[in-house]
Amino acid sequence: MSDELPGFTFLTAGKVRDLYAPEGHDDLLLLVANDRVSAFDQVLSRPIPGRAALLTRLTRWWFAQLADVPNHLADADVAVPEAVADRAMLVRRLRMHPVECVVRGYVTGSGYAEYRRTGSISGLPLPEGLQDGDRLPEPIFTPAYKAELGAHDENIPFETVVDLVGAETAEALRSTSLRIFAEASAIADAKGVILADTKFEFGDDAEGGLVLADEVLTPDSSRFWDAAAYASGRRGVGFDKQIVRDWLAAHWDGEGAAPDLPDEVVQRTADRYRELVELLTA
Ligand SMILES: C[C@H](c1ccccc1)n1cc(-c2ncnc(N)c2C#N)cn1
């Protein structure tokens, strides 16, 4: 739904979300999630029913758990159309910082690839001999520069963050990201879920205060692993896209457009999202 929201002006579309401006409210935005899912850098053709509403519910829940962190949710008298209400967030328009604030408790994915190449991630040297999925001695802040839509984010050292946003804001981004990660991973851990890594985005409000933005601590911005599986040696058993990834790996050579997911994979994936959200928010 890229342009049919009465009372709202369509601004831009991401892979799995659209951004609107409420007419007459220049200080607000509307983030609308959709049921599309991306894997292997492709938005898959078949949506996952209920996914957007579940992840919106999860983001709202995390914002409530992180009550000590200012966030961009707006409490404004603006009617959000019923058609999108359960998958939309009305938010304060911020001056966004061009930094993906990534925190890693475990080494995997692009971080592990960089580690294998350089022995470090975002300029942070790591112990030798780490294997994919290993827990790090302590969570690390590994920022990335926000790439254009569709391109990969580029890991950058903290010094570059300082050049981008200034020393005070850079330190606030790092300390706030690490603090939120510690709080969130403790909450997840208590429910049998490993928060392996996550990505936060922040902006400044009109008073210059640092505000947590975007979506937070969802499977789109984070890796959530089954702790029991990890403990038994099955590493990286994800809660969301593992089913999709496994099916694609078995039915697609990675060339051209990904094949349509079968009904059974779509349904199991939808169930898995629900399982994660209900486990975390219980
Ligand atoms: C990346 C994301 C996006 C969402 C949906 C579709 C495409 C991009 N986005 C969020 C903002 C944004 N700008 C100003 N104030 C804010 N509170 C936010 C937020 N969140 C700009 N882009």
Coordinates of C-alpha atoms and ligand atoms in Angstrom, one line a residue:
M1 CA 0.0 0.0 0.0
S2 CA 2.3 2.7 -1.2
D3 CA -0.1 5.6 -1.7
E4 CA -3.6 4.8 -0.5
L5 CA -3.8 6.1 3.1
P6 CA -6.4 8.8 3.5
G7 CA -5.0 11.8 5.4
F8 CA -1.5 10.7 5.0
T9 CA 1.1 11.5 2.4
F10 CA 3.3 8.6 1.2
L11 CA 7.0 9.4 1.7
T12 CA 9.0 6.3 1.0
A13 CA 9.0 2.6 1.1
G14 CA 11.5 0.3 2.7
K15 CA 11.8 -3.5 2.1
V16 CA 9.1 -4.3 4.6
R17 CA 7.7 -0.9 5.8
D18 CA 6.4 2.3 4.3
L19 CA 6.7 5.8 5.7
Y20 CA 3.9 8.4 5.6
A21 CA 3.5 12.0 6.8
P22 CA 0.2 12.8 8.5
E23 CA -1.3 15.8 6.7
G24 CA -1.2 18.9 8.8
H25 CA 1.3 17.4 11.3
D26 CA 4.8 18.2 10.2
D27 CA 6.2 17.0 13.5
L28 CA 4.9 13.4 13.1
L29 CA 5.4 10.4 10.8
L30 CA 3.6 7.1 10.4
L31 CA 5.6 3.9 10.1
V32 CA 3.5 1.2 8.5
A33 CA 4.8 -2.4 8.5
N34 CA 3.7 -4.9 5.9
D35 CA 3.7 -8.7 5.9
R36 CA 6.5 -9.0 3.3
V37 CA 9.7 -10.8 4.4
S38 CA 13.2 -10.5 3.0
A39 CA 15.8 -13.3 2.9
F40 CA 19.1 -13.4 1.1
D41 CA 18.7 -9.7 0.3
Q42 CA 15.4 -10.4 -1.6
V43 CA 11.9 -9.4 -0.6
L44 CA 10.0 -12.7 -1.1
S45 CA 6.9 -12.8 -3.2
R46 CA 4.6 -14.4 -0.6
P47 CA 3.8 -12.3 2.5
I48 CA 3.7 -13.9 5.9
P49 CA 0.2 -13.3 7.3
G50 CA 0.2 -11.4 10.6
R51 CA 3.9 -10.8 10.6
A52 CA 3.6 -7.0 10.5
A53 CA 1.1 -6.8 13.4
L54 CA 3.2 -9.2 15.5
L55 CA 6.4 -7.2 15.0
T56 CA 4.7 -3.9 15.6
R57 CA 3.3 -5.4 18.9
L58 CA 6.8 -6.5 19.8
T59 CA 8.4 -3.1 19.1
R60 CA 5.7 -1.4 21.3
W61 CA 6.3 -4.0 24.0
W62 CA 10.0 -3.3 24.0
F63 CA 9.5 0.4 24.1
A64 CA 7.4 -0.1 27.2
Q65 CA 10.1 -2.4 28.8
L66 CA 12.8 0.2 28.1
A67 CA 10.8 2.9 29.9
D68 CA 14.0 4.7 30.9
V69 CA 15.0 5.3 27.2
P70 CA 13.2 8.2 25.4
N71 CA 11.5 6.8 22.3
H72 CA 9.8 8.3 19.3
L73 CA 6.3 7.0 19.8
A74 CA 3.9 9.9 19.6
D75 CA 0.9 10.3 21.8
A76 CA -1.0 12.6 19.4
D77 CA -4.6 13.1 18.5
V78 CA -4.2 11.7 14.9
A79 CA -6.6 9.1 13.7
V80 CA -4.6 6.1 12.2
P81 CA -6.7 4.3 9.6
E82 CA -8.2 1.1 10.9
A83 CA -6.8 -0.8 7.9
V84 CA -3.3 -0.4 9.2
A85 CA -3.8 0.4 12.9
D86 CA -2.4 -2.9 14.2
R87 CA 0.8 -2.6 12.1
A88 CA 1.4 1.1 12.3
M89 CA 3.3 3.4 14.7
L90 CA 2.7 7.2 14.9
V91 CA 6.0 8.7 15.8
R92 CA 7.7 12.0 16.4
R93 CA 9.7 13.2 13.5
L94 CA 13.3 13.3 14.5
R95 CA 16.6 14.5 13.0
M96 CA 17.9 11.0 12.4
H97 CA 21.6 10.1 12.9
P98 CA 23.1 8.3 9.9
V99 CA 24.5 5.5 12.0
E100 CA 23.2 2.0 12.4
C101 CA 23.9 1.4 16.1
V102 CA 24.7 -2.4 16.0
V103 CA 25.5 -4.2 19.2
R104 CA 26.8 -7.8 19.1
G105 CA 26.8 -10.3 22.0
Y106 CA 27.8 -13.1 19.6
V107 CA 29.9 -13.1 16.5
T108 CA 28.1 -14.2 13.3
G109 CA 26.9 -13.0 9.9
S110 CA 28.7 -10.1 8.3
G111 CA 30.4 -9.4 11.6
Y112 CA 32.0 -12.9 11.6
A113 CA 33.0 -12.4 8.0
E114 CA 34.8 -9.2 8.8
Y115 CA 36.4 -10.8 11.8
R116 CA 37.7 -13.6 9.7
R117 CA 39.2 -11.1 7.3
T118 CA 40.6 -8.6 9.8
G119 CA 40.5 -10.1 13.3
S120 CA 38.2 -7.2 14.2
I121 CA 34.7 -5.7 13.7
S122 CA 34.2 -2.0 13.2
G123 CA 37.8 -1.5 14.2
L124 CA 37.5 -3.4 17.5
P125 CA 40.1 -6.1 17.8
L126 CA 38.6 -9.5 19.0
P127 CA 40.2 -12.6 20.5
E128 CA 41.8 -15.0 18.1
G129 CA 40.1 -18.3 17.2
L130 CA 36.5 -17.3 17.5
Q131 CA 34.1 -19.6 15.6
D132 CA 30.8 -18.6 14.0
G133 CA 28.2 -18.2 16.7
D134 CA 30.6 -17.9 19.6
R135 CA 29.6 -15.6 22.4
L136 CA 31.8 -12.6 22.8
P137 CA 33.6 -11.8 26.1
E138 CA 31.3 -8.9 26.4
P139 CA 28.8 -7.1 24.0
I140 CA 30.5 -4.8 21.6
F141 CA 29.2 -1.6 19.7
T142 CA 30.0 -2.1 16.0
P143 CA 28.4 0.8 14.2
A144 CA 27.7 0.9 10.5
Y145 CA 27.0 3.7 8.1
K146 CA 23.5 3.7 6.8
A147 CA 23.7 2.5 3.2
E148 CA 21.2 3.5 0.6
L149 CA 18.1 1.3 0.4
G150 CA 19.1 -2.1 -0.9
A151 CA 22.9 -1.7 -0.4
H152 CA 24.7 -3.3 2.5
D153 CA 25.6 -1.2 5.5
E154 CA 29.3 -0.5 5.9
N155 CA 30.9 -1.2 9.3
I156 CA 32.7 1.9 10.5
P157 CA 35.0 2.5 13.5
F158 CA 33.9 4.6 16.4
E159 CA 36.1 7.4 15.3
T160 CA 34.1 7.7 12.1
V161 CA 30.9 8.0 14.2
V162 CA 32.6 10.9 16.0
D163 CA 33.3 12.5 12.7
L164 CA 29.7 12.0 11.6
V165 CA 27.8 13.2 14.7
G166 CA 30.4 14.7 17.1
A167 CA 32.0 13.2 20.1
E168 CA 29.2 13.8 22.7
T169 CA 26.5 12.2 20.5
A170 CA 28.8 9.4 19.4
E171 CA 29.4 8.4 23.0
A172 CA 25.7 8.7 23.8
L173 CA 24.9 6.4 20.9
R174 CA 27.4 3.9 22.1
S175 CA 26.6 3.9 25.8
T176 CA 22.8 4.0 25.2
S177 CA 23.0 1.1 22.7
L178 CA 25.1 -1.0 25.0
R179 CA 22.8 -0.3 27.9
I180 CA 19.6 -1.2 26.0
F181 CA 21.3 -4.4 24.7
A182 CA 22.2 -5.4 28.3
E183 CA 18.6 -4.8 29.5
A184 CA 17.0 -6.5 26.5
S185 CA 19.3 -9.6 26.4
A186 CA 18.6 -10.1 30.1
I187 CA 14.9 -10.0 29.5
A188 CA 15.2 -12.4 26.5
D189 CA 17.6 -14.7 28.4
A190 CA 15.0 -15.2 31.2
K191 CA 12.6 -16.5 28.5
G192 CA 15.0 -18.9 26.9
V193 CA 15.9 -16.6 24.0
I194 CA 19.4 -15.5 23.1
L195 CA 19.6 -11.9 21.7
A196 CA 22.7 -12.5 19.6
D197 CA 22.8 -9.0 18.0
T198 CA 20.6 -6.0 17.2
K199 CA 20.5 -2.7 15.4
F200 CA 19.2 0.5 16.9
E201 CA 18.5 3.8 15.2
F202 CA 18.4 7.1 17.0
G203 CA 17.5 10.7 16.2
D204 CA 17.5 14.0 18.0
D205 CA 14.2 15.7 19.0
A206 CA 13.5 19.4 18.8
E207 CA 15.1 19.9 22.2
G208 CA 18.2 18.1 21.1
G209 CA 17.6 15.0 23.2
L210 CA 18.6 11.6 22.0
V211 CA 15.6 9.5 21.1
L212 CA 15.3 5.8 20.2
A213 CA 13.7 5.5 16.8
D214 CA 12.6 3.1 14.1
E215 CA 11.5 -0.4 15.2
V216 CA 13.5 -2.1 18.0
L217 CA 14.4 -5.6 19.0
T218 CA 12.4 -7.4 16.4
P219 CA 13.6 -10.3 14.1
D220 CA 14.0 -7.7 11.4
S221 CA 16.6 -5.7 13.4
S222 CA 18.0 -8.5 15.6
R223 CA 19.0 -12.1 15.7
F224 CA 17.1 -14.2 18.2
W225 CA 18.2 -17.7 18.9
D226 CA 16.7 -20.6 20.7
A227 CA 18.9 -20.8 23.9
A228 CA 18.2 -24.5 24.5
A229 CA 19.2 -25.4 21.0
Y230 CA 22.4 -23.3 21.4
A231 CA 23.2 -25.1 24.6
S232 CA 22.8 -28.4 22.9
G233 CA 25.3 -27.4 20.2
R234 CA 22.7 -26.4 17.5
R235 CA 23.9 -22.8 17.0
G236 CA 22.0 -19.9 15.4
V237 CA 18.7 -21.7 15.4
G238 CA 16.7 -18.6 14.6
F239 CA 13.1 -17.9 15.6
D240 CA 11.9 -16.4 12.4
K241 CA 13.5 -16.8 9.1
Q242 CA 15.3 -20.1 9.7
I243 CA 12.4 -22.0 8.1
V244 CA 12.5 -19.7 5.1
R245 CA 16.3 -19.8 4.8
D246 CA 16.4 -23.6 5.1
W247 CA 13.7 -24.1 2.4
L248 CA 15.3 -21.6 0.1
A249 CA 18.7 -23.2 0.6
A250 CA 17.2 -26.5 -0.4
H251 CA 15.1 -25.2 -3.4
W252 CA 17.0 -22.3 -4.9
D253 CA 20.5 -21.8 -6.3
G254 CA 20.5 -18.2 -5.3
E255 CA 20.3 -17.0 -8.9
G256 CA 17.5 -14.8 -10.2
A257 CA 14.2 -14.3 -8.3
A258 CA 13.6 -16.6 -5.3
P259 CA 10.9 -19.2 -5.8
D260 CA 7.5 -18.8 -4.2
L261 CA 7.4 -20.3 -0.7
P262 CA 4.9 -23.2 -0.3
D263 CA 1.9 -22.8 1.9
E264 CA 3.4 -25.0 4.6
V265 CA 6.5 -22.9 4.9
V266 CA 4.5 -19.7 5.0
Q267 CA 2.3 -21.1 7.7
R268 CA 5.1 -22.5 9.8
T269 CA 6.9 -19.1 9.5
A270 CA 3.9 -17.2 10.6
D271 CA 3.5 -19.6 13.6
R272 CA 7.2 -19.1 14.5
Y273 CA 6.9 -15.3 14.5
R274 CA 3.9 -15.6 16.8
E275 CA 5.8 -18.1 19.0
L276 CA 8.7 -15.7 19.5
V277 CA 6.5 -12.7 20.2
E278 CA 4.3 -14.6 22.7
L279 CA 7.4 -16.1 24.3
L280 CA 9.1 -12.7 24.8
T281 CA 6.0 -10.7 25.8
A282 CA 4.6 -13.3 28.1
Ligands
LIG1 C1 14.5 3.7 8.0 C2 13.1 4.2 8.3 C3 12.1 3.8 7.2 C4 10.9 3.4 7.6 C5 10.0 3.0 6.7 C6 10.3 3.1 5.3 C7 11.6 3.5 5.0 C8 12.5 3.9 5.9 N1 13.1 5.7 8.6 C9 12.7 6.2 9.8 C10 12.8 7.5 9.7 C11 12.5 8.6 10.7 N2 12.7 9.8 10.3 C12 12.4 10.8 11.2 N3 11.9 10.6 12.5 C13 11.7 9.3 12.9 N4 11.1 9.0 14.1 C14 12.0 8.2 12.0 C15 11.8 6.9 12.4 N5 11.6 5.8 12.7 C16 13.3 7.8 8.4 N6 13.4 6.6 7.7

